[in-house]
Backbone as JSON Lines, residues from 0, in Angstrom:
{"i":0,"aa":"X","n":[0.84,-1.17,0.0],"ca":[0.0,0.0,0.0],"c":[0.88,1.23,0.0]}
{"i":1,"aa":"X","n":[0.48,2.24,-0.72],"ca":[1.06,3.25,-0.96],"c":[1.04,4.37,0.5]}
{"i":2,"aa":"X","n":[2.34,5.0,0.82],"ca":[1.87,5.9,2.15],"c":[0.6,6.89,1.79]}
{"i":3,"aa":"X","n":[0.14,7.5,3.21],"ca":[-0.68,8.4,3.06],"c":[0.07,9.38,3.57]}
{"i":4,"aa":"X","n":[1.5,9.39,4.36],"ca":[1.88,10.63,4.98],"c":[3.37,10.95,4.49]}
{"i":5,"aa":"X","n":[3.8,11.7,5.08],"ca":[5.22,12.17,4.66],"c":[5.87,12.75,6.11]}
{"i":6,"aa":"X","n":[6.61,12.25,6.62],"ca":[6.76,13.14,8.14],"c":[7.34,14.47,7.62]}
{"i":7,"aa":"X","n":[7.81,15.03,8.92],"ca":[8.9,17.08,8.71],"c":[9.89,16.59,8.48]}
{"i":8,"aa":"X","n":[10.5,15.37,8.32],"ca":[12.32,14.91,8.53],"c":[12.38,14.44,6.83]}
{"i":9,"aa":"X","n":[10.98,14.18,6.6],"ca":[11.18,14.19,4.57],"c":[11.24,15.23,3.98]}
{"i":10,"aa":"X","n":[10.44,16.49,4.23],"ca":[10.28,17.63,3.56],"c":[10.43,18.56,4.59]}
{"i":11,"aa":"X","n":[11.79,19.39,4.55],"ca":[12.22,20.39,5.75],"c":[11.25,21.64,5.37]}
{"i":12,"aa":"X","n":[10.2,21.51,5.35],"ca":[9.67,23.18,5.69],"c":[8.85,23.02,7.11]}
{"i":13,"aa":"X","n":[7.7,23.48,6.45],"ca":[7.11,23.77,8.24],"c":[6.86,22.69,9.23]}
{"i":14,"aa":"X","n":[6.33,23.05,10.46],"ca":[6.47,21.57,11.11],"c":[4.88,21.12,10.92]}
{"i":15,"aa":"X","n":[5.22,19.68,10.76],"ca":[3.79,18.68,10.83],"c":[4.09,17.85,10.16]}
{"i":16,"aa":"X","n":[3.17,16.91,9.41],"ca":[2.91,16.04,8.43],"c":[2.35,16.44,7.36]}
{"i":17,"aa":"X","n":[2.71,15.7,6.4],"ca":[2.14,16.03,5.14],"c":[1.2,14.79,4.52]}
{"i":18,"aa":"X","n":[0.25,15.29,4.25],"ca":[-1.04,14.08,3.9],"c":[-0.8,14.4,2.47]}
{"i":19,"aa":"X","n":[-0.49,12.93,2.03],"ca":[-0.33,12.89,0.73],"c":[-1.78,12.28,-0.66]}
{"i":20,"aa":"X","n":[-1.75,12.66,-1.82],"ca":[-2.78,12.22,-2.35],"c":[-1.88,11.84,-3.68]}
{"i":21,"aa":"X","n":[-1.99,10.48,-3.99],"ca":[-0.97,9.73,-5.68],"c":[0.13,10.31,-5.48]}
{"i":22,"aa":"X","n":[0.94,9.93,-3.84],"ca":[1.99,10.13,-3.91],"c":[2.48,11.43,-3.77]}
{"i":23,"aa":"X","n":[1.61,12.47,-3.56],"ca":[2.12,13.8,-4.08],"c":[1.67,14.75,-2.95]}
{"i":24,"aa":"X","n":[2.52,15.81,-1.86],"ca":[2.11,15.86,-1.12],"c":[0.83,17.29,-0.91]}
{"i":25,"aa":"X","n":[-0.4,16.7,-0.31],"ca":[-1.2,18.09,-0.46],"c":[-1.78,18.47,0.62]}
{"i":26,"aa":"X","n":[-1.69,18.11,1.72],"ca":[-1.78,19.05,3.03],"c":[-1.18,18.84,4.17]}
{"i":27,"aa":"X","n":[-0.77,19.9,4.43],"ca":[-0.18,19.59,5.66],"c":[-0.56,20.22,7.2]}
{"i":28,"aa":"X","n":[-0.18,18.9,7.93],"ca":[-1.0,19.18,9.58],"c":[-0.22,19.65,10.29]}
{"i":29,"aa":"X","n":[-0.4,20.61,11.02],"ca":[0.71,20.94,11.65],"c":[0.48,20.78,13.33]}
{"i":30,"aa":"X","n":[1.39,20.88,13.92],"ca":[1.45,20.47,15.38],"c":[0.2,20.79,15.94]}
{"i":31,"aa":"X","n":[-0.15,22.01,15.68],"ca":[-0.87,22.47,16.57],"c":[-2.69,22.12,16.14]}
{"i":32,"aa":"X","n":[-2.75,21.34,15.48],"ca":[-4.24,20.65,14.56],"c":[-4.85,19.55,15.89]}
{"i":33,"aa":"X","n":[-5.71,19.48,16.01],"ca":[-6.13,18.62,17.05],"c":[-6.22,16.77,16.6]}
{"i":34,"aa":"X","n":[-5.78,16.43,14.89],"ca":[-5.72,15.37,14.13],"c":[-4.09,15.61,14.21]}
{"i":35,"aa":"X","n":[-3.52,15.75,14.45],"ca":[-1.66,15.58,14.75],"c":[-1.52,14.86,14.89]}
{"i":36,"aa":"X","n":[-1.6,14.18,16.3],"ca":[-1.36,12.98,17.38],"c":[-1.54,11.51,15.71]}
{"i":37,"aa":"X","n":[-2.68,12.04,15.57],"ca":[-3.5,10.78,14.62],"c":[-2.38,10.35,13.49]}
{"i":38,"aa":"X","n":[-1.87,11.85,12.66],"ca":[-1.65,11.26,11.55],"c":[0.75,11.36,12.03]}
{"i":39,"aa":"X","n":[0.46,11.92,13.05],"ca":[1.79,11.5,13.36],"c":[2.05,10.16,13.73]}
{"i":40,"aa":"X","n":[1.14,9.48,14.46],"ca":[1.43,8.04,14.82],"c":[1.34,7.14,13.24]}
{"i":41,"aa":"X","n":[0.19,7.61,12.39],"ca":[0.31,6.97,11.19],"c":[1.63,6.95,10.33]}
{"i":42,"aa":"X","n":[2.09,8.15,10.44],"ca":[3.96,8.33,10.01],"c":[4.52,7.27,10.59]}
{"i":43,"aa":"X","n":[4.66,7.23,12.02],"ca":[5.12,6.03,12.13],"c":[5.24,4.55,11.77]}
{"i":44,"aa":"X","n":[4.1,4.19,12.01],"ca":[3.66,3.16,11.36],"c":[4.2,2.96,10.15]}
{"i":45,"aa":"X","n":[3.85,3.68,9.35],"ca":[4.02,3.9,7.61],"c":[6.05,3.76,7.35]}
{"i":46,"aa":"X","n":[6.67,4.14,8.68],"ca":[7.87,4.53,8.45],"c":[8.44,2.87,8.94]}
{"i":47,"aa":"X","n":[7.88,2.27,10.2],"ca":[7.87,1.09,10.5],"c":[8.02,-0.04,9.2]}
{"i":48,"aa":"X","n":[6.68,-0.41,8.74],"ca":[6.59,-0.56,7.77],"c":[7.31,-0.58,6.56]}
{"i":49,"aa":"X","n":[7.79,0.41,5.97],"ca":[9.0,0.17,5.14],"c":[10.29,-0.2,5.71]}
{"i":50,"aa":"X","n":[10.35,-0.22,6.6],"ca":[11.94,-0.54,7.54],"c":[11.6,-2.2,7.11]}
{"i":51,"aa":"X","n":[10.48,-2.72,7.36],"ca":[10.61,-4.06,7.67],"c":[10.06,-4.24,8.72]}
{"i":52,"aa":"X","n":[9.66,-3.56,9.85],"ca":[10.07,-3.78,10.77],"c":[8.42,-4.07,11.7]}
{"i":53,"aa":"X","n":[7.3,-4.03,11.03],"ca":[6.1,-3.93,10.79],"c":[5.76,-5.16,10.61]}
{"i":54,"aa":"X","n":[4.57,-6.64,11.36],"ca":[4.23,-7.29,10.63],"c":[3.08,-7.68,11.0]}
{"i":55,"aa":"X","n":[2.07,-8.08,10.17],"ca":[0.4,-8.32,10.53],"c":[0.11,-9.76,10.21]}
{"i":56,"aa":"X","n":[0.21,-10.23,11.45],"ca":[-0.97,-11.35,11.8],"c":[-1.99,-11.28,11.67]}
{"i":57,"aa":"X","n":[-2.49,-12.97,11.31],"ca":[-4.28,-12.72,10.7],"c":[-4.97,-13.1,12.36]}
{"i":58,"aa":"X","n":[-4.44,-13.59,13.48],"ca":[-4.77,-13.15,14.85],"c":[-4.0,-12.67,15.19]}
{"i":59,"aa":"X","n":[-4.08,-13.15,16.53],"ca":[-3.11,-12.02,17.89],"c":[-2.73,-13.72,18.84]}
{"i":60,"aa":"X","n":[-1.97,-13.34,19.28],"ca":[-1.24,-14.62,20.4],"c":[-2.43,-14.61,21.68]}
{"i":61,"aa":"X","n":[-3.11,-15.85,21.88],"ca":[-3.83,-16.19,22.7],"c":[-5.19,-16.67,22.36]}
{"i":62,"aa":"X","n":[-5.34,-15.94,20.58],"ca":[-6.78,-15.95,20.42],"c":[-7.23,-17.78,20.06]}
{"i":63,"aa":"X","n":[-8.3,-18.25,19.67],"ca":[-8.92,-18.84,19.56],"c":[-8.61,-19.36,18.09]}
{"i":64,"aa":"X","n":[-8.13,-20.58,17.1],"ca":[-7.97,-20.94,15.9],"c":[-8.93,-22.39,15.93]}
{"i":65,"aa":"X","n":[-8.95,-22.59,14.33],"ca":[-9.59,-24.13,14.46],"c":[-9.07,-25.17,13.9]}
{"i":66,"aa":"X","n":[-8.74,-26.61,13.91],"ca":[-8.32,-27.38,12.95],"c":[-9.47,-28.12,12.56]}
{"i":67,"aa":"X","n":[-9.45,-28.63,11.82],"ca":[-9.84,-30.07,11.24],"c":[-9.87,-31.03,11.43]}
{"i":68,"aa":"X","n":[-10.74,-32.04,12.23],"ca":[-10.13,-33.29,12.28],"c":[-11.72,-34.72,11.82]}
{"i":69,"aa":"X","n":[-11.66,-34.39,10.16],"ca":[-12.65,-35.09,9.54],"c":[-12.85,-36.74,10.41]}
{"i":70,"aa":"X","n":[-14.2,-37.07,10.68],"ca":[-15.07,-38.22,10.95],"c":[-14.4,-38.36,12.4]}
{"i":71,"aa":"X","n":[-13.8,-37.34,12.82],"ca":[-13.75,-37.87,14.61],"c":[-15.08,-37.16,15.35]}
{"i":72,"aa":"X","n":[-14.85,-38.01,16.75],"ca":[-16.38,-37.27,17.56],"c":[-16.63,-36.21,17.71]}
{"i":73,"aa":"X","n":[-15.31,-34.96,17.48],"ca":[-15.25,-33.51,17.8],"c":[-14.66,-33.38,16.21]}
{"i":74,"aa":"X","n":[-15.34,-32.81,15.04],"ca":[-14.78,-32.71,14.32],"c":[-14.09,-31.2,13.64]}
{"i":75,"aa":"X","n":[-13.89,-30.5,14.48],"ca":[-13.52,-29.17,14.88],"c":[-12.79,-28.75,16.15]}
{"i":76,"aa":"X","n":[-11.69,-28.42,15.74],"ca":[-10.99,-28.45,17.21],"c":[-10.54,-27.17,17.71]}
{"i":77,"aa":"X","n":[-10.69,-26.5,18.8],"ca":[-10.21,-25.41,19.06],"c":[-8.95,-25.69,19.44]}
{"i":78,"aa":"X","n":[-8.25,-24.26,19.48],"ca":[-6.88,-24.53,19.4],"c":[-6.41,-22.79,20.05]}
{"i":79,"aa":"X","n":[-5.22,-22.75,21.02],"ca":[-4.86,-21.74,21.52],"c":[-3.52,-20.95,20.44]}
{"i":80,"aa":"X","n":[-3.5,-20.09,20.34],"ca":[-1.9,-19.81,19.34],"c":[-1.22,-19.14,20.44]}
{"i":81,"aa":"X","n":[-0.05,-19.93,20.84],"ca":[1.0,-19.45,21.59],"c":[1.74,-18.77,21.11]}
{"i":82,"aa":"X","n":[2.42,-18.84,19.84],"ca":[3.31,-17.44,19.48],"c":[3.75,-17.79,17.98]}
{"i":83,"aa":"X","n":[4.18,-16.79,17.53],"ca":[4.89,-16.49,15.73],"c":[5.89,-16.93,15.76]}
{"i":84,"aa":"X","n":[6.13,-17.4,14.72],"ca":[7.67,-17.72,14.61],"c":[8.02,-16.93,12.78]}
{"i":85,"aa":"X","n":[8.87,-15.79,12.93],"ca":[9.28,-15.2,11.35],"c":[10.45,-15.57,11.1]}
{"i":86,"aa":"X","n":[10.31,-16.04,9.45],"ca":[11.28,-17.29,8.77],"c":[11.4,-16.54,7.48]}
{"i":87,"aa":"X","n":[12.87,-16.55,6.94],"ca":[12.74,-16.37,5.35],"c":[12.99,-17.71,4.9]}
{"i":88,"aa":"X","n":[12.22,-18.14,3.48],"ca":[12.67,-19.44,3.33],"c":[12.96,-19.04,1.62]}
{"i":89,"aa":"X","n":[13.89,-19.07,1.13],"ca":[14.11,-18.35,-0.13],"c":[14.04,-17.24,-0.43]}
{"i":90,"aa":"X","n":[14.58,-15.78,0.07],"ca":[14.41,-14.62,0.54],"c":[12.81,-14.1,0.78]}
{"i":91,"aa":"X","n":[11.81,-15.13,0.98],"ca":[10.72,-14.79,1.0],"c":[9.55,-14.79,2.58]}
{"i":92,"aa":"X","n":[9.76,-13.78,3.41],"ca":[9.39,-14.35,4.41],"c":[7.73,-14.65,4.56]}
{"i":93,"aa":"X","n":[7.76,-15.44,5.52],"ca":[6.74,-16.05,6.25],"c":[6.84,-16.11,7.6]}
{"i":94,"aa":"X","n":[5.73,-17.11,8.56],"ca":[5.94,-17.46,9.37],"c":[5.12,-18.69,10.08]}
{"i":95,"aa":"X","n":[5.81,-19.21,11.5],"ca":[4.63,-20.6,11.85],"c":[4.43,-19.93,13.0]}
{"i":96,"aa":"X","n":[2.52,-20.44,12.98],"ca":[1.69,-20.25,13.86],"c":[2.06,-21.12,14.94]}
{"i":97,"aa":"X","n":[2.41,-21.12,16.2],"ca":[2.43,-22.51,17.14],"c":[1.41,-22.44,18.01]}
{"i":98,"aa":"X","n":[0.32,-23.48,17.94],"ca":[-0.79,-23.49,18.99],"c":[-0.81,-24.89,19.94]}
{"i":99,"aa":"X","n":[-1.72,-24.73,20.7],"ca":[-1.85,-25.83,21.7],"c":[-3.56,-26.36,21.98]}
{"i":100,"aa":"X","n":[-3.92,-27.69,21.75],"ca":[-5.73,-27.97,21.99],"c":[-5.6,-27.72,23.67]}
{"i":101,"aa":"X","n":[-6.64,-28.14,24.23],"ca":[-6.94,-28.57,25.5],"c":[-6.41,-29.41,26.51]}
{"i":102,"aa":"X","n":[-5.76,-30.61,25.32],"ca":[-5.31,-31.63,25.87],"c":[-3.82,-31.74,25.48]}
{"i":103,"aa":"X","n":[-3.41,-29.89,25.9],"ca":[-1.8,-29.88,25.86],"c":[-1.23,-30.41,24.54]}
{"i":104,"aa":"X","n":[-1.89,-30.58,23.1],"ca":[-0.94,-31.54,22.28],"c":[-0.61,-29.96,21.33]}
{"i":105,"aa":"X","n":[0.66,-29.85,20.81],"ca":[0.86,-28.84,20.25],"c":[0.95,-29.24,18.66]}
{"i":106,"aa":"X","n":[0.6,-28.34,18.37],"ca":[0.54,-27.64,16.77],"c":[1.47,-26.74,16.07]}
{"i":107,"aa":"X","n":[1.8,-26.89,14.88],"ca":[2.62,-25.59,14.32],"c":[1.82,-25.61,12.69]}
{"i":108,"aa":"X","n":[1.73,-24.16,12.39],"ca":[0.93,-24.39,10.85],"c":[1.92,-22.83,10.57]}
{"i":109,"aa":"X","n":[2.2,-23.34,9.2],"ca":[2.95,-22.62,8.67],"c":[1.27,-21.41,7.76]}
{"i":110,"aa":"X","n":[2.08,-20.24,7.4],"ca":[1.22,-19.15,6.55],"c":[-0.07,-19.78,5.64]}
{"i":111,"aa":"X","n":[0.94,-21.01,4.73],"ca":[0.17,-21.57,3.77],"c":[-0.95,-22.2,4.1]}
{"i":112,"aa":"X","n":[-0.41,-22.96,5.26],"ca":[-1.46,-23.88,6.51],"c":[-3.04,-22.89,6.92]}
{"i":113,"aa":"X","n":[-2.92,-21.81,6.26],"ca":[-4.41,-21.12,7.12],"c":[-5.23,-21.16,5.92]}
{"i":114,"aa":"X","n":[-6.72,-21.39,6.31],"ca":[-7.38,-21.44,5.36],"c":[-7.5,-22.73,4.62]}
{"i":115,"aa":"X","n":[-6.52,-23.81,5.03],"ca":[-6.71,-24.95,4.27],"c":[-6.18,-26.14,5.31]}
{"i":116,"aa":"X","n":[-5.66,-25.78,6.39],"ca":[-5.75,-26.87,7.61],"c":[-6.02,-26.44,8.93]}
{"i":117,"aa":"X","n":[-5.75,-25.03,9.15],"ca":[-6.22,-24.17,10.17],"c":[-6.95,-23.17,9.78]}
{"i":118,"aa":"X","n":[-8.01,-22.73,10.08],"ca":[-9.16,-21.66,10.47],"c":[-9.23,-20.61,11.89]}
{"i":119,"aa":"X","n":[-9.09,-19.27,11.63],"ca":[-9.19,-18.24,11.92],"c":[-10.3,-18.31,12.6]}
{"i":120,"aa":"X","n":[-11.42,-18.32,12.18],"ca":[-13.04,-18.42,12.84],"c":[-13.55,-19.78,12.87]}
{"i":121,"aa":"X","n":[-14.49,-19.88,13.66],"ca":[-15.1,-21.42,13.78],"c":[-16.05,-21.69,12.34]}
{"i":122,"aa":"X","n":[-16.67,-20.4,12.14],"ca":[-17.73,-20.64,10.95],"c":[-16.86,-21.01,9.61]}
{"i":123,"aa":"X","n":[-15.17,-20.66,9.55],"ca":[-14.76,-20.58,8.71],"c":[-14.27,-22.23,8.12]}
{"i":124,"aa":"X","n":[-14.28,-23.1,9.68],"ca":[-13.91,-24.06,9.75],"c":[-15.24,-25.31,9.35]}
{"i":125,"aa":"X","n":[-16.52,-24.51,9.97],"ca":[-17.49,-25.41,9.37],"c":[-17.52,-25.46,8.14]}
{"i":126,"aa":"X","n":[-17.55,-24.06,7.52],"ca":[-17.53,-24.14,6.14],"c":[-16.89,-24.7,4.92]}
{"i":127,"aa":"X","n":[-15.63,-25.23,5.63],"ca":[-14.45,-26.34,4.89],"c":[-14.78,-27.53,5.3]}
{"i":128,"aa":"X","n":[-15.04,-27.82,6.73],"ca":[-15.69,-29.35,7.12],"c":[-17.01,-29.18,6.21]}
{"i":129,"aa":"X","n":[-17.94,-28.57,5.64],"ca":[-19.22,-29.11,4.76],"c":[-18.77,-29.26,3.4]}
{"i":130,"aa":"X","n":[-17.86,-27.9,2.93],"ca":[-17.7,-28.55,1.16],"c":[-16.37,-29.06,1.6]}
């Protein structure tokens, strides 16, 4: 995604941010705007972000995932995600999900793994257990 901002340390004139439109910059906020705070933290981010240094999970560590486990008595399994693991595997990164069921047995599902052996939502999981 293309930025929306430009911090004062890109373009030395006045102080603030610059809200950009196709790249090109056309207004700028300045300290004293009561939307500052807003689009200064978005600089960040945005500056994060190109560093690398930025990365978005499709949850958060603790939440709730589902597996699969066709013609058993529970055929949907909840599952805890204990933590990320970030990997380049051919300068291309990724990463593995590591979760845990109920009954302590652990899991790891790699990026590719979501959506086609692990599920995000429960409905998402019925919906692969029916078709």
């Amino acid at each position: 995604m293309d930025r929306l901002t430009l911090s004062n340390n890109e373009i030395h004139t006045d102080a603030g941010i610059w809200i950009l439109k196709n790249g090109n910059p056309k207004e700028l906020i300045s300290d004293d705007c009561d939307e500052y705070e807003y689009f200064k933290k978005l600089a960040e981010y945005e500056d994060l972000e190109e560093q690398g240094k930025l990365r978005i999970f499709p949850c958060s560590i603790g939440d709730t995932v589902y597996r699969i486990n066709k013609g058993a008595k529970q055929p949907i399994i909840p599952l805890q995600v204990l933590n990320f693991k970030i990997f380049n595997n051919n300068l291309v990164e990724s990463f593995k999900m590591e979760c845990v069921d109920e009954w302590d047995a652990g899991y790891s599902y790699y990026k590719t793994d979501i959506g086609r052996d692990v599920f995000i939502t429960r409905p998402e999981a019925e919906a692969k257990l029916k078709g």
